[in-house]
JSON list of C-alpha atoms in Angstrom, two decimals:
[
{"chain": "A", "resi": 19, "resn": "ALA", "atom": "CA", "xyz": [4.95, 99.16, 80.67]},
{"chain": "A", "resi": 20, "resn": "ILE", "atom": "CA", "xyz": [3.73, 101.16, 77.63]},
{"chain": "A", "resi": 21, "resn": "SER", "atom": "CA", "xyz": [3.48, 100.78, 73.94]},
{"chain": "A", "resi": 22, "resn": "LEU", "atom": "CA", "xyz": [3.16, 103.68, 71.52]},
{"chain": "A", "resi": 23, "resn": "VAL", "atom": "CA", "xyz": [2.20, 103.10, 67.95]},
{"chain": "A", "resi": 24, "resn": "GLY", "atom": "CA", "xyz": [1.68, 105.34, 64.92]},
{"chain": "A", "resi": 25, "resn": "ILE", "atom": "CA", "xyz": [0.80, 104.44, 61.29]},
{"chain": "A", "resi": 26, "resn": "PHE", "atom": "CA", "xyz": [0.97, 107.08, 58.61]},
{"chain": "A", "resi": 27, "resn": "PRO", "atom": "CA", "xyz": [0.42, 107.43, 54.85]},
{"chain": "A", "resi": 28, "resn": "GLY", "atom": "CA", "xyz": [3.68, 107.94, 52.99]},
{"chain": "A", "resi": 29, "resn": "LYS", "atom": "CA", "xyz": [5.28, 108.56, 49.72]},
{"chain": "A", "resi": 30, "resn": "ARG", "atom": "CA", "xyz": [8.57, 106.93, 48.62]},
{"chain": "A", "resi": 31, "resn": "ASN", "atom": "CA", "xyz": [11.35, 109.02, 47.01]},
{"chain": "A", "resi": 32, "resn": "GLU", "atom": "CA", "xyz": [14.17, 106.66, 45.98]},
{"chain": "A", "resi": 33, "resn": "ASP", "atom": "CA", "xyz": [15.62, 105.50, 49.23]},
{"chain": "A", "resi": 34, "resn": "ASP", "atom": "CA", "xyz": [13.61, 107.70, 51.56]},
{"chain": "A", "resi": 35, "resn": "ILE", "atom": "CA", "xyz": [9.96, 107.63, 52.65]},
{"chain": "A", "resi": 36, "resn": "SER", "atom": "CA", "xyz": [8.02, 110.87, 53.65]},
{"chain": "A", "resi": 37, "resn": "ILE", "atom": "CA", "xyz": [5.01, 110.49, 55.86]},
{"chain": "A", "resi": 38, "resn": "ARG", "atom": "CA", "xyz": [2.13, 112.82, 56.38]},
{"chain": "A", "resi": 39, "resn": "GLU", "atom": "CA", "xyz": [-0.87, 113.42, 58.74]},
{"chain": "A", "resi": 40, "resn": "GLU", "atom": "CA", "xyz": [-4.09, 114.91, 57.54]},
{"chain": "A", "resi": 41, "resn": "ASP", "atom": "CA", "xyz": [-2.21, 115.86, 54.25]},
{"chain": "A", "resi": 42, "resn": "LYS", "atom": "CA", "xyz": [0.34, 117.84, 56.14]},
{"chain": "A", "resi": 43, "resn": "PRO", "atom": "CA", "xyz": [3.99, 116.64, 55.76]},
{"chain": "A", "resi": 44, "resn": "LEU", "atom": "CA", "xyz": [5.17, 115.19, 59.08]},
{"chain": "A", "resi": 45, "resn": "ALA", "atom": "CA", "xyz": [8.65, 113.80, 58.60]},
{"chain": "A", "resi": 46, "resn": "THR", "atom": "CA", "xyz": [10.86, 111.89, 56.23]},
{"chain": "A", "resi": 47, "resn": "PHE", "atom": "CA", "xyz": [12.83, 108.64, 57.07]},
{"chain": "A", "resi": 48, "resn": "TYR", "atom": "CA", "xyz": [16.12, 108.03, 55.38]},
{"chain": "A", "resi": 49, "resn": "PHE", "atom": "CA", "xyz": [17.53, 104.71, 54.46]},
{"chain": "A", "resi": 50, "resn": "LEU", "atom": "CA", "xyz": [20.81, 103.28, 53.14]},
{"chain": "A", "resi": 51, "resn": "ARG", "atom": "CA", "xyz": [21.18, 100.76, 50.38]},
{"chain": "A", "resi": 52, "resn": "GLN", "atom": "CA", "xyz": [23.58, 97.74, 50.20]},
{"chain": "A", "resi": 53, "resn": "GLN", "atom": "CA", "xyz": [26.53, 98.52, 48.22]},
{"chain": "A", "resi": 54, "resn": "LYS", "atom": "CA", "xyz": [29.17, 95.84, 48.93]},
{"chain": "A", "resi": 55, "resn": "ARG", "atom": "CA", "xyz": [29.52, 93.67, 45.87]},
{"chain": "A", "resi": 56, "resn": "LYS", "atom": "CA", "xyz": [27.98, 90.34, 45.92]},
{"chain": "A", "resi": 57, "resn": "GLU", "atom": "CA", "xyz": [29.05, 87.07, 44.22]},
{"chain": "A", "resi": 58, "resn": "LYS", "atom": "CA", "xyz": [25.62, 85.39, 43.89]},
{"chain": "A", "resi": 59, "resn": "GLU", "atom": "CA", "xyz": [22.68, 87.60, 44.76]},
{"chain": "A", "resi": 60, "resn": "GLN", "atom": "CA", "xyz": [22.21, 90.62, 42.41]},
{"chain": "A", "resi": 61, "resn": "VAL", "atom": "CA", "xyz": [19.72, 92.52, 44.64]},
{"chain": "A", "resi": 62, "resn": "TYR", "atom": "CA", "xyz": [21.16, 95.38, 46.73]},
{"chain": "A", "resi": 63, "resn": "TYR", "atom": "CA", "xyz": [18.48, 96.02, 49.27]},
{"chain": "A", "resi": 64, "resn": "SER", "atom": "CA", "xyz": [17.18, 99.24, 51.03]},
{"chain": "A", "resi": 65, "resn": "LEU", "atom": "CA", "xyz": [14.34, 99.37, 53.41]},
{"chain": "A", "resi": 66, "resn": "ALA", "atom": "CA", "xyz": [12.64, 101.76, 51.03]},
{"chain": "A", "resi": 67, "resn": "ASP", "atom": "CA", "xyz": [12.26, 98.70, 48.59]},
{"chain": "A", "resi": 68, "resn": "PHE", "atom": "CA", "xyz": [9.60, 97.42, 50.86]},
{"chain": "A", "resi": 69, "resn": "PHE", "atom": "CA", "xyz": [7.36, 100.51, 50.43]},
{"chain": "A", "resi": 70, "resn": "MET", "atom": "CA", "xyz": [5.24, 100.90, 47.37]},
{"chain": "A", "resi": 71, "resn": "PRO", "atom": "CA", "xyz": [6.62, 103.30, 44.80]},
{"chain": "A", "resi": 72, "resn": "ALA", "atom": "CA", "xyz": [4.61, 106.48, 44.03]},
{"chain": "A", "resi": 73, "resn": "SER", "atom": "CA", "xyz": [4.27, 105.33, 40.36]},
{"chain": "A", "resi": 74, "resn": "TYR", "atom": "CA", "xyz": [1.76, 102.58, 41.50]},
{"chain": "A", "resi": 75, "resn": "ASN", "atom": "CA", "xyz": [-0.58, 105.33, 42.44]},
{"chain": "A", "resi": 76, "resn": "LYS", "atom": "CA", "xyz": [-1.64, 103.30, 45.50]},
{"chain": "A", "resi": 77, "resn": "GLN", "atom": "CA", "xyz": [-1.41, 104.42, 49.02]},
{"chain": "A", "resi": 78, "resn": "ASP", "atom": "CA", "xyz": [1.02, 102.74, 51.22]},
{"chain": "A", "resi": 79, "resn": "TYR", "atom": "CA", "xyz": [1.72, 103.09, 55.06]},
{"chain": "A", "resi": 80, "resn": "LEU", "atom": "CA", "xyz": [4.63, 103.20, 57.34]},
{"chain": "A", "resi": 81, "resn": "GLY", "atom": "CA", "xyz": [4.32, 102.32, 61.06]},
{"chain": "A", "resi": 82, "resn": "MET", "atom": "CA", "xyz": [6.46, 103.00, 63.86]},
{"chain": "A", "resi": 83, "resn": "PHE", "atom": "CA", "xyz": [6.62, 102.12, 67.59]},
{"chain": "A", "resi": 84, "resn": "ALA", "atom": "CA", "xyz": [8.32, 102.81, 70.95]},
{"chain": "A", "resi": 85, "resn": "VAL", "atom": "CA", "xyz": [7.76, 100.36, 73.73]},
{"chain": "A", "resi": 86, "resn": "SER", "atom": "CA", "xyz": [9.24, 100.13, 77.24]},
{"chain": "A", "resi": 87, "resn": "ALA", "atom": "CA", "xyz": [9.06, 97.64, 80.20]},
{"chain": "A", "resi": 88, "resn": "GLY", "atom": "CA", "xyz": [11.96, 99.24, 81.81]},
{"chain": "A", "resi": 89, "resn": "PHE", "atom": "CA", "xyz": [10.22, 101.62, 84.30]},
{"chain": "A", "resi": 90, "resn": "GLY", "atom": "CA", "xyz": [11.78, 101.00, 87.69]},
{"chain": "A", "resi": 91, "resn": "ILE", "atom": "CA", "xyz": [14.19, 98.46, 86.42]},
{"chain": "A", "resi": 92, "resn": "GLU", "atom": "CA", "xyz": [17.25, 100.60, 87.18]},
{"chain": "A", "resi": 93, "resn": "GLU", "atom": "CA", "xyz": [16.22, 101.58, 90.61]},
{"chain": "A", "resi": 94, "resn": "PHE", "atom": "CA", "xyz": [15.42, 97.78, 91.48]},
{"chain": "A", "resi": 95, "resn": "ALA", "atom": "CA", "xyz": [18.80, 96.75, 90.09]},
{"chain": "A", "resi": 96, "resn": "ALA", "atom": "CA", "xyz": [20.56, 99.37, 92.17]},
{"chain": "A", "resi": 97, "resn": "SER", "atom": "CA", "xyz": [18.96, 98.12, 95.19]},
{"chain": "A", "resi": 98, "resn": "PHE", "atom": "CA", "xyz": [20.85, 94.84, 94.79]},
{"chain": "A", "resi": 99, "resn": "GLU", "atom": "CA", "xyz": [24.08, 96.70, 93.80]},
{"chain": "A", "resi": 100, "resn": "LYS", "atom": "CA", "xyz": [24.00, 98.45, 97.07]},
{"chain": "A", "resi": 101, "resn": "LYS", "atom": "CA", "xyz": [23.89, 94.99, 98.78]},
{"chain": "A", "resi": 102, "resn": "HIS", "atom": "CA", "xyz": [26.87, 93.91, 96.48]},
{"chain": "A", "resi": 103, "resn": "ASP", "atom": "CA", "xyz": [24.65, 91.47, 94.92]},
{"chain": "A", "resi": 104, "resn": "ASP", "atom": "CA", "xyz": [25.71, 91.61, 91.26]},
{"chain": "A", "resi": 105, "resn": "TYR", "atom": "CA", "xyz": [24.08, 88.42, 90.32]},
{"chain": "A", "resi": 106, "resn": "ASN", "atom": "CA", "xyz": [20.58, 89.62, 91.02]},
{"chain": "A", "resi": 107, "resn": "SER", "atom": "CA", "xyz": [21.29, 93.10, 89.53]},
{"chain": "A", "resi": 108, "resn": "ILE", "atom": "CA", "xyz": [22.38, 91.54, 86.27]},
{"chain": "A", "resi": 109, "resn": "LEU", "atom": "CA", "xyz": [19.38, 89.17, 86.42]},
{"chain": "A", "resi": 110, "resn": "VAL", "atom": "CA", "xyz": [16.87, 92.12, 86.92]},
{"chain": "A", "resi": 111, "resn": "LYS", "atom": "CA", "xyz": [18.47, 94.15, 84.05]},
{"chain": "A", "resi": 112, "resn": "ALA", "atom": "CA", "xyz": [18.37, 91.11, 81.68]},
{"chain": "A", "resi": 113, "resn": "LEU", "atom": "CA", "xyz": [14.72, 90.52, 82.69]},
{"chain": "A", "resi": 114, "resn": "GLY", "atom": "CA", "xyz": [13.83, 93.92, 81.84]},
{"chain": "A", "resi": 115, "resn": "ASP", "atom": "CA", "xyz": [15.42, 93.60, 78.30]},
{"chain": "A", "resi": 116, "resn": "ARG", "atom": "CA", "xyz": [13.45, 90.36, 77.69]},
{"chain": "A", "resi": 117, "resn": "LEU", "atom": "CA", "xyz": [10.16, 91.98, 78.86]},
{"chain": "A", "resi": 118, "resn": "ALA", "atom": "CA", "xyz": [10.76, 94.84, 76.45]},
{"chain": "A", "resi": 119, "resn": "GLU", "atom": "CA", "xyz": [11.47, 92.42, 73.61]},
{"chain": "A", "resi": 120, "resn": "GLY", "atom": "CA", "xyz": [8.35, 90.41, 74.61]},
{"chain": "A", "resi": 121, "resn": "LEU", "atom": "CA", "xyz": [6.30, 93.73, 74.58]},
{"chain": "A", "resi": 122, "resn": "ALA", "atom": "CA", "xyz": [7.61, 94.65, 71.14]},
{"chain": "A", "resi": 123, "resn": "GLU", "atom": "CA", "xyz": [6.60, 91.09, 69.96]},
{"chain": "A", "resi": 124, "resn": "TYR", "atom": "CA", "xyz": [3.09, 91.48, 71.42]},
{"chain": "A", "resi": 125, "resn": "THR", "atom": "CA", "xyz": [2.67, 95.07, 70.10]},
{"chain": "A", "resi": 126, "resn": "HIS", "atom": "CA", "xyz": [3.71, 93.92, 66.61]},
{"chain": "A", "resi": 127, "resn": "GLU", "atom": "CA", "xyz": [1.16, 91.22, 66.56]},
{"chain": "A", "resi": 128, "resn": "LYS", "atom": "CA", "xyz": [-1.60, 93.59, 67.74]},
{"chain": "A", "resi": 129, "resn": "VAL", "atom": "CA", "xyz": [-0.61, 95.96, 64.89]},
{"chain": "A", "resi": 130, "resn": "ARG", "atom": "CA", "xyz": [-0.74, 93.29, 62.31]},
{"chain": "A", "resi": 131, "resn": "LYS", "atom": "CA", "xyz": [-4.06, 91.72, 63.43]},
{"chain": "A", "resi": 132, "resn": "GLU", "atom": "CA", "xyz": [-5.98, 94.77, 64.73]},
{"chain": "A", "resi": 133, "resn": "ILE", "atom": "CA", "xyz": [-4.47, 98.18, 64.71]},
{"chain": "A", "resi": 134, "resn": "TRP", "atom": "CA", "xyz": [-3.14, 98.30, 61.23]},
{"chain": "A", "resi": 135, "resn": "GLY", "atom": "CA", "xyz": [-5.04, 95.23, 60.32]},
{"chain": "A", "resi": 136, "resn": "TYR", "atom": "CA", "xyz": [-3.16, 94.00, 57.22]},
{"chain": "A", "resi": 137, "resn": "SER", "atom": "CA", "xyz": [-2.99, 90.47, 58.58]},
{"chain": "A", "resi": 138, "resn": "PRO", "atom": "CA", "xyz": [-6.29, 89.90, 60.59]},
{"chain": "A", "resi": 139, "resn": "ASP", "atom": "CA", "xyz": [-6.53, 86.27, 60.11]},
{"chain": "A", "resi": 140, "resn": "GLU", "atom": "CA", "xyz": [-3.00, 85.55, 61.38]},
{"chain": "A", "resi": 141, "resn": "ASN", "atom": "CA", "xyz": [-2.76, 82.72, 64.07]},
{"chain": "A", "resi": 142, "resn": "PHE", "atom": "CA", "xyz": [0.70, 81.63, 64.74]},
{"chain": "A", "resi": 143, "resn": "SER", "atom": "CA", "xyz": [2.16, 79.70, 67.71]},
{"chain": "A", "resi": 144, "resn": "ASN", "atom": "CA", "xyz": [4.74, 81.13, 69.89]},
{"chain": "A", "resi": 145, "resn": "GLU", "atom": "CA", "xyz": [7.40, 79.16, 68.06]},
{"chain": "A", "resi": 146, "resn": "ASP", "atom": "CA", "xyz": [6.21, 80.43, 64.74]},
{"chain": "A", "resi": 147, "resn": "LEU", "atom": "CA", "xyz": [6.39, 84.01, 66.16]},
{"chain": "A", "resi": 148, "resn": "ILE", "atom": "CA", "xyz": [9.81, 83.55, 67.35]},
{"chain": "A", "resi": 149, "resn": "ARG", "atom": "CA", "xyz": [10.70, 82.25, 63.78]},
{"chain": "A", "resi": 150, "resn": "GLU", "atom": "CA", "xyz": [9.10, 85.44, 62.37]},
{"chain": "A", "resi": 151, "resn": "LYS", "atom": "CA", "xyz": [6.88, 83.45, 60.10]},
{"chain": "A", "resi": 152, "resn": "TYR", "atom": "CA", "xyz": [4.34, 86.58, 60.03]},
{"chain": "A", "resi": 153, "resn": "ARG", "atom": "CA", "xyz": [4.12, 89.03, 57.37]},
{"chain": "A", "resi": 154, "resn": "GLY", "atom": "CA", "xyz": [6.10, 92.34, 57.74]},
{"chain": "A", "resi": 155, "resn": "ILE", "atom": "CA", "xyz": [9.15, 93.42, 59.67]},
{"chain": "A", "resi": 156, "resn": "ARG", "atom": "CA", "xyz": [9.98, 95.89, 62.50]},
{"chain": "A", "resi": 157, "resn": "PRO", "atom": "CA", "xyz": [13.55, 97.04, 61.85]},
{"chain": "A", "resi": 158, "resn": "ALA", "atom": "CA", "xyz": [15.11, 99.40, 64.63]},
{"chain": "A", "resi": 159, "resn": "PRO", "atom": "CA", "xyz": [17.37, 102.30, 63.97]},
{"chain": "A", "resi": 160, "resn": "GLY", "atom": "CA", "xyz": [20.86, 101.32, 64.88]},
{"chain": "A", "resi": 161, "resn": "TYR", "atom": "CA", "xyz": [20.55, 97.74, 63.83]},
{"chain": "A", "resi": 162, "resn": "PRO", "atom": "CA", "xyz": [21.99, 96.24, 60.40]},
{"chain": "A", "resi": 163, "resn": "ALA", "atom": "CA", "xyz": [19.13, 97.19, 58.18]},
{"chain": "A", "resi": 164, "resn": "CYS", "atom": "CA", "xyz": [19.01, 100.77, 59.40]},
{"chain": "A", "resi": 165, "resn": "PRO", "atom": "CA", "xyz": [22.33, 101.45, 61.11]},
{"chain": "A", "resi": 166, "resn": "ASP", "atom": "CA", "xyz": [21.80, 105.29, 61.70]},
{"chain": "A", "resi": 167, "resn": "HIS", "atom": "CA", "xyz": [20.77, 105.56, 65.44]},
{"chain": "A", "resi": 168, "resn": "THR", "atom": "CA", "xyz": [19.54, 109.21, 64.83]},
{"chain": "A", "resi": 169, "resn": "GLU", "atom": "CA", "xyz": [16.47, 107.96, 62.98]},
{"chain": "A", "resi": 170, "resn": "LYS", "atom": "CA", "xyz": [15.12, 107.21, 66.42]},
{"chain": "A", "resi": 171, "resn": "ARG", "atom": "CA", "xyz": [14.84, 110.93, 67.00]},
{"chain": "A", "resi": 172, "resn": "THR", "atom": "CA", "xyz": [12.06, 111.19, 64.40]},
{"chain": "A", "resi": 173, "resn": "ILE", "atom": "CA", "xyz": [10.17, 108.32, 65.87]},
{"chain": "A", "resi": 174, "resn": "PHE", "atom": "CA", "xyz": [10.30, 109.76, 69.18]},
{"chain": "A", "resi": 175, "resn": "ARG", "atom": "CA", "xyz": [9.21, 113.16, 68.08]},
{"chain": "A", "resi": 176, "resn": "ILE", "atom": "CA", "xyz": [6.25, 111.76, 66.05]},
{"chain": "A", "resi": 177, "resn": "LEU", "atom": "CA", "xyz": [5.13, 109.46, 69.00]},
{"chain": "A", "resi": 178, "resn": "GLN", "atom": "CA", "xyz": [5.79, 112.13, 71.60]},
{"chain": "A", "resi": 179, "resn": "ALA", "atom": "CA", "xyz": [7.62, 109.53, 73.49]},
{"chain": "A", "resi": 180, "resn": "GLU", "atom": "CA", "xyz": [9.10, 111.78, 76.20]},
{"chain": "A", "resi": 181, "resn": "LYS", "atom": "CA", "xyz": [5.63, 112.72, 77.29]},
{"chain": "A", "resi": 182, "resn": "TYR", "atom": "CA", "xyz": [5.15, 109.01, 78.15]},
{"chain": "A", "resi": 183, "resn": "GLY", "atom": "CA", "xyz": [8.53, 108.64, 80.02]},
{"chain": "A", "resi": 184, "resn": "ILE", "atom": "CA", "xyz": [10.64, 107.19, 77.18]},
{"chain": "A", "resi": 185, "resn": "SER", "atom": "CA", "xyz": [13.66, 109.32, 76.07]},
{"chain": "A", "resi": 186, "resn": "LEU", "atom": "CA", "xyz": [16.84, 109.49, 74.12]},
{"chain": "A", "resi": 187, "resn": "THR", "atom": "CA", "xyz": [20.29, 110.19, 75.39]},
{"chain": "A", "resi": 188, "resn": "GLU", "atom": "CA", "xyz": [22.55, 112.65, 73.21]},
{"chain": "A", "resi": 189, "resn": "ASN", "atom": "CA", "xyz": [23.91, 109.47, 71.62]},
{"chain": "A", "resi": 190, "resn": "CYS", "atom": "CA", "xyz": [20.47, 108.09, 71.00]},
{"chain": "A", "resi": 191, "resn": "ALA", "atom": "CA", "xyz": [20.51, 105.44, 73.65]},
{"chain": "A", "resi": 192, "resn": "MET", "atom": "CA", "xyz": [16.94, 104.78, 74.81]},
{"chain": "A", "resi": 193, "resn": "LEU", "atom": "CA", "xyz": [15.92, 105.41, 78.56]},
{"chain": "A", "resi": 194, "resn": "PRO", "atom": "CA", "xyz": [14.74, 103.41, 80.49]},
{"chain": "A", "resi": 195, "resn": "ALA", "atom": "CA", "xyz": [17.09, 100.77, 79.41]},
{"chain": "A", "resi": 196, "resn": "GLY", "atom": "CA", "xyz": [14.39, 98.26, 78.78]},
{"chain": "A", "resi": 197, "resn": "SER", "atom": "CA", "xyz": [12.97, 100.03, 75.81]},
{"chain": "A", "resi": 198, "resn": "VAL", "atom": "CA", "xyz": [12.60, 99.09, 72.13]},
{"chain": "A", "resi": 199, "resn": "SER", "atom": "CA", "xyz": [11.79, 101.36, 69.04]},
{"chain": "A", "resi": 200, "resn": "GLY", "atom": "CA", "xyz": [11.65, 100.92, 65.29]},
{"chain": "A", "resi": 201, "resn": "LEU", "atom": "CA", "xyz": [9.49, 101.05, 62.21]},
{"chain": "A", "resi": 202, "resn": "TYR", "atom": "CA", "xyz": [6.77, 98.69, 60.65]},
{"chain": "A", "resi": 203, "resn": "PHE", "atom": "CA", "xyz": [6.78, 97.60, 57.21]},
{"chain": "A", "resi": 204, "resn": "SER", "atom": "CA", "xyz": [3.90, 95.48, 55.91]},
{"chain": "A", "resi": 205, "resn": "HIS", "atom": "CA", "xyz": [5.15, 94.28, 52.44]},
{"chain": "A", "resi": 206, "resn": "PRO", "atom": "CA", "xyz": [4.66, 90.54, 52.14]},
{"chain": "A", "resi": 207, "resn": "ASP", "atom": "CA", "xyz": [8.25, 90.15, 50.98]},
{"chain": "A", "resi": 208, "resn": "SER", "atom": "CA", "xyz": [9.89, 92.39, 53.44]},
{"chain": "A", "resi": 209, "resn": "LYS", "atom": "CA", "xyz": [12.87, 90.83, 55.23]},
{"chain": "A", "resi": 210, "resn": "TYR", "atom": "CA", "xyz": [15.73, 91.70, 57.47]},
{"chain": "A", "resi": 211, "resn": "PHE", "atom": "CA", "xyz": [19.24, 92.36, 55.91]},
{"chain": "A", "resi": 212, "resn": "ALA", "atom": "CA", "xyz": [22.38, 94.15, 56.77]},
{"chain": "A", "resi": 213, "resn": "VAL", "atom": "CA", "xyz": [23.37, 97.23, 54.85]},
{"chain": "A", "resi": 214, "resn": "GLY", "atom": "CA", "xyz": [26.96, 96.43, 55.44]},
{"chain": "A", "resi": 215, "resn": "LYS", "atom": "CA", "xyz": [29.80, 98.45, 54.07]},
{"chain": "A", "resi": 216, "resn": "ILE", "atom": "CA", "xyz": [28.95, 101.61, 52.09]},
{"chain": "A", "resi": 217, "resn": "GLY", "atom": "CA", "xyz": [31.02, 103.93, 49.80]},
{"chain": "A", "resi": 218, "resn": "LYS", "atom": "CA", "xyz": [31.81, 107.62, 50.26]},
{"chain": "A", "resi": 219, "resn": "ASP", "atom": "CA", "xyz": [29.38, 108.46, 47.35]},
{"chain": "A", "resi": 220, "resn": "GLN", "atom": "CA", "xyz": [26.49, 107.08, 49.35]},
{"chain": "A", "resi": 221, "resn": "VAL", "atom": "CA", "xyz": [27.59, 108.72, 52.61]},
{"chain": "A", "resi": 222, "resn": "GLU", "atom": "CA", "xyz": [27.64, 112.11, 50.87]},
{"chain": "A", "resi": 223, "resn": "SER", "atom": "CA", "xyz": [24.31, 111.42, 49.38]},
{"chain": "A", "resi": 224, "resn": "TYR", "atom": "CA", "xyz": [22.90, 110.39, 52.76]},
{"chain": "A", "resi": 225, "resn": "ALA", "atom": "CA", "xyz": [24.56, 113.59, 54.52]},
{"chain": "A", "resi": 226, "resn": "SER", "atom": "CA", "xyz": [22.94, 115.91, 51.88]},
{"chain": "A", "resi": 227, "resn": "ARG", "atom": "CA", "xyz": [19.50, 114.39, 52.27]},
{"chain": "A", "resi": 228, "resn": "LYS", "atom": "CA", "xyz": [19.62, 114.59, 56.04]},
{"chain": "A", "resi": 229, "resn": "GLY", "atom": "CA", "xyz": [21.06, 118.29, 55.99]},
{"chain": "A", "resi": 230, "resn": "TRP", "atom": "CA", "xyz": [24.31, 117.16, 57.57]},
{"chain": "A", "resi": 231, "resn": "ASP", "atom": "CA", "xyz": [27.91, 117.76, 56.79]},
{"chain": "A", "resi": 232, "resn": "LEU", "atom": "CA", "xyz": [30.12, 114.96, 55.71]},
{"chain": "A", "resi": 233, "resn": "LYS", "atom": "CA", "xyz": [31.82, 114.48, 59.09]},
{"chain": "A", "resi": 234, "resn": "THR", "atom": "CA", "xyz": [28.62, 114.26, 60.98]},
{"chain": "A", "resi": 235, "resn": "ALA", "atom": "CA", "xyz": [27.24, 111.47, 58.48]},
{"chain": "A", "resi": 236, "resn": "GLU", "atom": "CA", "xyz": [30.68, 109.63, 58.99]},
{"chain": "A", "resi": 237, "resn": "ARG", "atom": "CA", "xyz": [30.47, 109.86, 62.76]},
{"chain": "A", "resi": 238, "resn": "TRP", "atom": "CA", "xyz": [27.05, 108.21, 62.86]},
{"chain": "A", "resi": 239, "resn": "LEU", "atom": "CA", "xyz": [27.80, 105.68, 60.10]},
{"chain": "A", "resi": 240, "resn": "ARG", "atom": "CA", "xyz": [31.46, 104.95, 61.15]},
{"chain": "A", "resi": 241, "resn": "PRO", "atom": "CA", "xyz": [30.99, 101.04, 61.45]},
{"chain": "A", "resi": 242, "resn": "ASN", "atom": "CA", "xyz": [29.54, 100.99, 57.82]},
{"chain": "A", "resi": 243, "resn": "LEU", "atom": "CA", "xyz": [32.38, 102.98, 56.12]},
{"chain": "A", "resi": 244, "resn": "ALA", "atom": "CA", "xyz": [34.08, 101.20, 53.52]},
{"chain": "A", "resi": 245, "resn": "TYR", "atom": "CA", "xyz": [36.72, 103.73, 53.06]},
{"chain": "A", "resi": 246, "resn": "SER", "atom": "CA", "xyz": [39.28, 105.88, 54.91]},
{"chain": "A", "resi": 247, "resn": "GLU", "atom": "CA", "xyz": [39.47, 109.62, 54.48]},
{"chain": "A", "resi": 248, "resn": "SER", "atom": "CA", "xyz": [41.63, 109.26, 51.29]},
{"chain": "A", "resi": 249, "resn": "GLN", "atom": "CA", "xyz": [41.07, 105.84, 49.89]},
{"chain": "A", "resi": 250, "resn": "GLN", "atom": "CA", "xyz": [37.85, 104.26, 48.47]},
{"chain": "A", "resi": 251, "resn": "ASN", "atom": "CA", "xyz": [37.16, 100.44, 49.14]},
{"chain": "A", "resi": 252, "resn": "ASP", "atom": "CA", "xyz": [37.34, 98.51, 45.86]},
{"chain": "A", "resi": 253, "resn": "GLU", "atom": "CA", "xyz": [34.71, 96.09, 47.17]},
{"chain": "A", "resi": 254, "resn": "ILE", "atom": "CA", "xyz": [32.01, 98.83, 46.69]},
{"chain": "A", "resi": 255, "resn": "ARG", "atom": "CA", "xyz": [30.17, 98.79, 43.46]}
]
């Protein structure tokens, strides 16, 4: 098993966060904002909201991680499949996934208390950790708050994950399978949310910021599109 962690000073530019190392530009992470109309809540979140704006003149940091507990899991599972033992094959793969999630949880705790150290006196029970009572979040690209899987490529490049045996497929699936990656936000009010459906205007903006054409953006964000090619969804503000 292995845990890779990086914490870098950054600067927020609207819905994007640019990080640097030794005052040299390193990378930019691009985020989407909720756009579907809400009946009660009037806040439309982006993960960038949990990073200190440049106008505050204070330095904020963005963390990232890639962990894996999946080394050898596929081969071990395959040994059962050769014996037509599907039950144990599935069990081994499931165990690999659970170990990876457990490693991600453990690594996040080490980051909060020691590596980043923004919450050094934290002392939670296992139940409290499961309920995520701690300060900060670790959203993963491809999940509701950050639906673009390609942001993993930036994480993997910065952490040199391939050097340590963790890689991405062409479609940004992680190998070995029992692996987890994501970002760390330390803001005390940070929370998980779902971006949900977004309009063509935001997709066009996102494509421009990432240097993509519109079709590429639509391909990667397809589950979040609130429009067809010729029709804008009226639920988008």
